[in-house]
Amino acid sequence: MNPSRLMKALAALAFGIVALAPAQAQNYPTRPIVLVVPFAAGGPTDVVARTLAQAMSKDLGQSVVVENTAGAGGTIAANRVARANPDGYTILIHHNGMASSVGLYRKLSFDPLKDFEYISQVADVPMTLLAKKSMPANNLNELIAYIKANKEKVNLAHAGLGAVSQLCGMLFQKAIGVDITTVPYKGTAPAMTDLLGGQVDILCDQTTQTIPHINAGSVKLYGVTTDKRISALPNAPTLNEAGLKGFQMVVWHGVYAPKGTPKAVQDRLTASVQTALKDADVKRRIAELGSDIVPPEKQTQEGLRTWLKAEIDKWVPLIKAAGQYAD
Ligand code: ASP
């Protein structure tokens, strides 16, 4: 090919690529989207993800398929999505662990503030402090007394360093001044199975999983981690009012796409999350699980990005001061 024909061919190719990118973004999505969940199937994050995915599928006209990539407190899933093709077909839902991992892991294989596009926040979920049904303690003071008297044998389940169950359990131990044995799982779904079976004693876990078990009377409940009582569990005291002054924890959720995802695709995903959060079934399900859909200003790309940054700034110094490392 002579040089000028080669130049023309290259120019045509380049034009084709440039012209194709927005066209692909405009038609998005043309095939199923994978929503990666960093913890085990059937657990609290999985419940939020599947509720959201169902409504997003309706809006996008393509299935949003949940895949559980559990392990290392959620960091394996975040790393997977950070390295995925930035085409909008692999996205992530994650919670506070996206921020706390920055303090917990000295060799984090991704950067939460650089390797993602920020789609939207989703819902805020309270946590509940639970014990197995056969635990003799009937209220928080009795539980603390029981733990102090039996600290050699009592254990606490959690979902790994970076999981909110671990953070809640660590704050609880610090608040009562006792260290107990902890048992890590790949999510609180398997941790809950063992709590129900009596193989582990204590679990701090999100209402998106715990409310049905609390209502069935199959676990003991000592309090909620929010600053006010929640309407789904009106008789449960807050841990603050039960005696752990200042104890407060809420689990927030964000949807992320890999860095470099076309802006039109990001915008389509954000719009789809916003539509899903207005869906009557989503609203009902989130409310019956004791949780709150975030206000509109958090259902934005900026609303997630600024929140994540603020959470990193808040938690990383606290975790470093506690000297708690995962690696
Ligand atoms: N939310 C996690 C799960 O879905 C566990 C955690 O962060 O504690 O299992």
XYZ file of C-alpha atoms and ligand atoms in Angstrom:
336
model
C 0.000 0.000 0.000
C 1.400 3.416 -0.892
C 1.938 5.862 1.984
C -1.031 8.102 1.251
C -3.412 5.127 0.988
C -2.000 3.800 4.231
C -2.616 7.169 5.929
C -6.188 7.213 4.613
C -6.783 3.654 5.824
C -5.394 4.505 9.264
C -7.472 7.680 9.421
C -10.597 5.724 8.488
C -9.785 3.127 11.148
C -9.190 5.781 13.795
C -12.417 7.536 12.831
C -14.228 4.221 13.031
C -12.945 3.571 16.559
C -13.796 7.084 17.722
C -17.220 6.913 16.107
C -17.862 3.459 17.552
C -17.171 4.311 21.190
C -20.082 6.743 21.710
C -22.372 4.556 19.594
C -21.613 1.571 21.850
C -22.204 3.703 24.925
C -25.518 4.911 23.462
C -26.748 1.357 22.860
C -25.561 0.178 26.275
C -26.390 -2.336 27.582
C -26.617 -4.950 24.836
C -25.844 -7.952 27.060
C -26.079 -8.958 30.758
C -24.175 -6.945 33.349
C -22.281 -8.659 36.188
C -22.745 -7.036 39.605
C -19.918 -8.296 41.830
C -20.726 -8.782 45.541
C -17.688 -9.019 47.862
C -19.245 -11.486 50.318
C -21.026 -14.852 50.375
C -24.398 -15.456 48.711
C -27.464 -15.044 50.910
C -25.760 -12.531 53.253
C -26.592 -8.875 53.911
C -24.681 -7.294 51.003
C -26.017 -9.984 48.683
C -29.590 -9.152 49.763
C -29.107 -5.442 48.967
C -27.410 -6.346 45.661
C -30.120 -8.753 44.486
C -32.907 -6.338 45.422
C -31.176 -3.601 43.424
C -30.199 -5.903 40.527
C -33.762 -7.037 39.941
C -35.065 -3.487 39.611
C -32.072 -2.374 37.513
C -32.635 -5.308 35.130
C -36.193 -4.097 34.531
C -34.963 -0.584 33.794
C -31.967 -1.551 31.632
C -33.745 -4.256 29.638
C -30.822 -6.620 30.307
C -30.196 -8.927 33.278
C -27.994 -7.635 36.053
C -26.448 -10.886 37.298
C -25.053 -11.029 40.836
C -21.710 -12.824 41.235
C -20.245 -13.434 44.706
C -16.473 -12.988 44.782
C -15.880 -13.470 48.495
C -12.671 -13.330 50.505
C -10.138 -11.058 52.217
C -12.824 -8.824 53.731
C -14.143 -7.715 50.336
C -10.809 -6.710 48.787
C -10.703 -9.601 46.273
C -13.956 -8.411 44.689
C -12.887 -4.752 44.609
C -9.603 -5.751 42.977
C -11.464 -7.862 40.410
C -13.647 -4.935 39.349
C -10.745 -2.443 39.404
C -9.006 -4.670 36.801
C -12.129 -5.489 34.741
C -12.794 -4.124 31.264
C -14.144 -0.573 31.738
C -17.145 -1.239 29.501
C -19.978 -1.170 32.034
C -20.484 -4.950 31.989
C -18.666 -5.614 35.285
C -19.607 -3.402 38.222
C -19.243 -3.619 41.999
C -21.403 -3.060 45.030
C -19.462 -2.532 48.245
C -19.933 -1.038 51.697
C -17.777 0.745 54.334
C -15.049 -1.828 53.587
C -14.127 0.182 50.494
C -12.880 2.904 52.894
C -11.623 0.833 55.834
C -9.503 -1.426 53.575
C -7.189 1.565 52.972
C -6.222 1.479 56.676
C -6.355 -2.283 57.176
C -4.270 -3.384 54.180
C -0.786 -1.943 53.778
C -0.422 -3.660 50.399
C -3.804 -2.974 48.880
C -3.833 -4.047 45.223
C -6.219 -1.260 44.156
C -6.804 2.374 45.043
C -10.435 3.092 46.016
C -10.009 6.761 45.067
C -8.254 6.234 41.716
C -9.279 2.917 40.174
C -13.047 3.401 39.949
C -15.856 5.500 38.573
C -18.476 6.308 41.195
C -22.046 5.436 40.183
C -24.272 6.043 43.223
C -24.888 5.319 46.880
C -27.745 2.921 47.556
C -28.978 2.303 51.123
C -27.945 2.709 54.749
C -28.253 -0.420 56.860
C -28.159 -0.687 60.689
C -26.348 -3.484 62.478
C -27.543 -5.660 65.353
C -25.539 -7.253 68.151
C -26.610 -10.890 68.420
C -25.743 -14.077 70.266
C -26.716 -17.693 69.753
C -30.115 -18.593 71.168
C -28.686 -20.614 74.069
C -26.624 -17.648 75.357
C -27.725 -17.246 79.016
C -27.462 -13.397 78.945
C -30.800 -11.625 78.356
C -29.636 -8.018 77.971
C -26.473 -6.113 77.125
C -25.239 -5.800 80.726
C -25.689 -9.512 81.287
C -23.903 -10.236 78.000
C -20.930 -8.076 78.994
C -20.781 -9.775 82.413
C -20.981 -13.209 80.751
C -18.175 -12.360 78.300
C -15.944 -11.055 81.118
C -16.530 -14.210 83.160
C -15.979 -16.546 80.187
C -13.479 -14.695 78.016
C -11.372 -17.811 77.433
C -14.195 -19.661 75.744
C -16.534 -17.053 74.170
C -15.999 -16.334 70.473
C -17.185 -13.798 67.933
C -17.816 -14.513 64.245
C -17.070 -12.028 61.464
C -16.564 -11.829 57.699
C -12.847 -10.975 57.555
C -10.762 -7.816 57.922
C -12.603 -5.165 55.953
C -16.024 -6.566 56.780
C -18.351 -4.424 58.873
C -19.055 -7.382 61.181
C -15.339 -7.387 62.004
C -15.247 -3.611 62.560
C -18.359 -3.757 64.767
C -16.944 -6.708 66.725
C -13.632 -4.911 67.203
C -15.353 -1.715 68.427
C -17.495 -3.803 70.782
C -14.459 -5.542 72.287
C -12.697 -2.186 72.701
C -15.815 -0.658 74.302
C -16.061 -3.416 76.924
C -12.286 -3.736 77.346
C -12.115 -7.482 76.634
C -10.400 -9.390 73.806
C -12.094 -12.586 72.707
C -11.356 -15.168 70.022
C -12.676 -14.218 66.604
C -13.703 -16.620 63.842
C -13.505 -15.341 60.225
C -15.909 -16.405 57.481
C -16.335 -15.440 53.803
C -19.444 -13.487 54.640
C -21.917 -13.306 57.463
C -24.257 -15.767 55.697
C -22.040 -18.724 56.731
C -21.337 -16.974 60.071
C -25.098 -16.793 60.693
C -25.476 -20.494 59.841
C -22.963 -21.295 62.585
C -24.580 -18.854 65.044
C -27.929 -20.589 64.437
C -26.213 -23.944 64.958
C -24.561 -22.715 68.161
C -20.989 -23.285 66.858
C -20.164 -19.579 67.431
C -21.411 -17.317 70.218
C -21.639 -13.682 69.085
C -22.139 -11.866 65.776
C -22.630 -8.202 64.942
C -24.448 -8.174 61.607
C -26.613 -6.098 59.297
C -30.407 -6.026 59.553
C -30.646 -6.997 55.865
C -29.811 -10.502 57.058
C -30.684 -10.525 60.755
C -34.307 -9.282 60.988
C -35.965 -12.552 59.846
C -33.876 -14.536 62.391
C -34.605 -12.007 65.167
C -38.336 -12.130 64.394
C -38.263 -15.941 64.341
C -36.665 -15.899 67.810
C -33.757 -18.039 66.632
C -31.061 -15.634 67.923
C -30.731 -13.280 70.920
C -30.681 -9.556 70.208
C -28.927 -7.037 72.499
C -29.277 -3.805 70.562
C -28.988 -1.876 67.306
C -25.954 0.178 66.298
C -27.859 3.268 65.088
C -28.238 6.490 67.092
C -32.038 6.048 67.221
C -34.215 2.948 67.559
C -35.399 1.570 64.217
C -39.052 1.060 63.314
C -38.482 -2.517 62.085
C -37.279 -3.507 65.606
C -39.076 -1.033 67.903
C -38.355 -2.959 71.122
C -34.610 -3.201 70.567
C -32.580 -0.567 72.447
C -29.731 1.228 70.746
C -26.365 0.023 72.063
C -25.796 3.603 73.192
C -28.931 3.601 75.358
C -28.187 0.066 76.597
C -24.881 1.274 78.042
C -22.209 1.494 75.319
C -21.980 5.275 75.231
C -21.352 6.717 71.772
C -21.424 3.326 70.015
C -22.694 3.996 66.517
C -22.307 2.288 63.160
C -24.280 2.452 59.929
C -23.436 0.422 56.839
C -23.512 2.475 53.636
C -23.368 1.017 50.132
C -21.979 2.275 46.839
C -22.009 1.038 43.235
C -18.703 1.368 41.354
C -17.471 0.802 37.795
C -13.850 0.380 36.673
C -11.919 3.588 35.971
C -12.268 4.617 32.334
C -15.857 3.420 31.886
C -17.365 5.798 29.259
C -19.241 8.702 30.846
C -22.435 7.860 28.924
C -22.327 4.336 30.405
C -21.692 5.697 33.908
C -24.648 8.057 33.492
C -26.897 5.223 32.287
C -25.929 3.152 35.349
C -26.520 6.073 37.728
C -29.940 6.714 36.176
C -30.754 3.036 36.505
C -29.829 2.943 40.223
C -31.953 6.064 40.766
C -34.919 4.444 38.977
C -34.445 1.222 40.964
C -34.471 3.139 44.254
C -37.891 4.581 43.345
C -39.303 1.099 42.598
C -42.126 0.177 45.005
C -40.803 -3.381 45.595
C -37.306 -2.077 46.363
C -38.678 0.530 48.777
C -40.823 -2.053 50.586
C -38.022 -4.631 50.812
C -35.431 -2.131 52.066
C -37.884 -0.785 54.683
C -38.877 -4.236 55.964
C -35.173 -4.979 56.433
C -34.837 -1.979 58.755
C -32.857 0.043 56.219
C -33.109 3.414 54.488
C -32.757 4.287 50.824
C -30.282 7.167 50.696
C -31.600 10.680 49.918
C -31.408 11.910 46.276
C -28.193 13.918 46.779
C -26.382 10.667 47.650
C -27.833 8.862 44.628
C -25.230 10.591 42.432
C -21.664 10.022 41.245
C -20.399 12.988 43.276
C -22.493 11.893 46.275
C -20.629 8.561 46.373
C -17.160 9.924 45.570
C -17.195 12.644 48.255
C -18.690 10.268 50.833
C -16.030 7.617 50.162
C -13.279 10.232 50.502
C -14.746 11.496 53.800
C -15.038 7.920 55.145
C -11.405 7.179 54.228
C -10.336 10.379 55.996
C -12.396 9.395 59.054
C -11.576 5.691 59.438
C -7.992 5.280 58.263
C -6.427 7.277 61.143
C -8.631 5.407 63.662
C -7.644 2.007 62.256
C -3.959 2.954 62.117
C -4.132 4.218 65.720
C -5.664 0.868 66.733
C -2.684 -0.859 65.043
C -4.988 -3.318 63.314
C -3.518 -4.688 60.080
C -4.707 -7.437 57.800
C -1.364 -7.983 56.011
N -21.836 -7.548 54.695
C -21.065 -8.743 54.632
C -21.824 -9.893 54.052
O -22.638 -9.657 53.205
C -20.350 -9.111 55.837
C -19.749 -7.942 56.562
O -19.324 -6.945 55.991
O -19.724 -8.077 57.762
O -21.593 -11.025 54.382
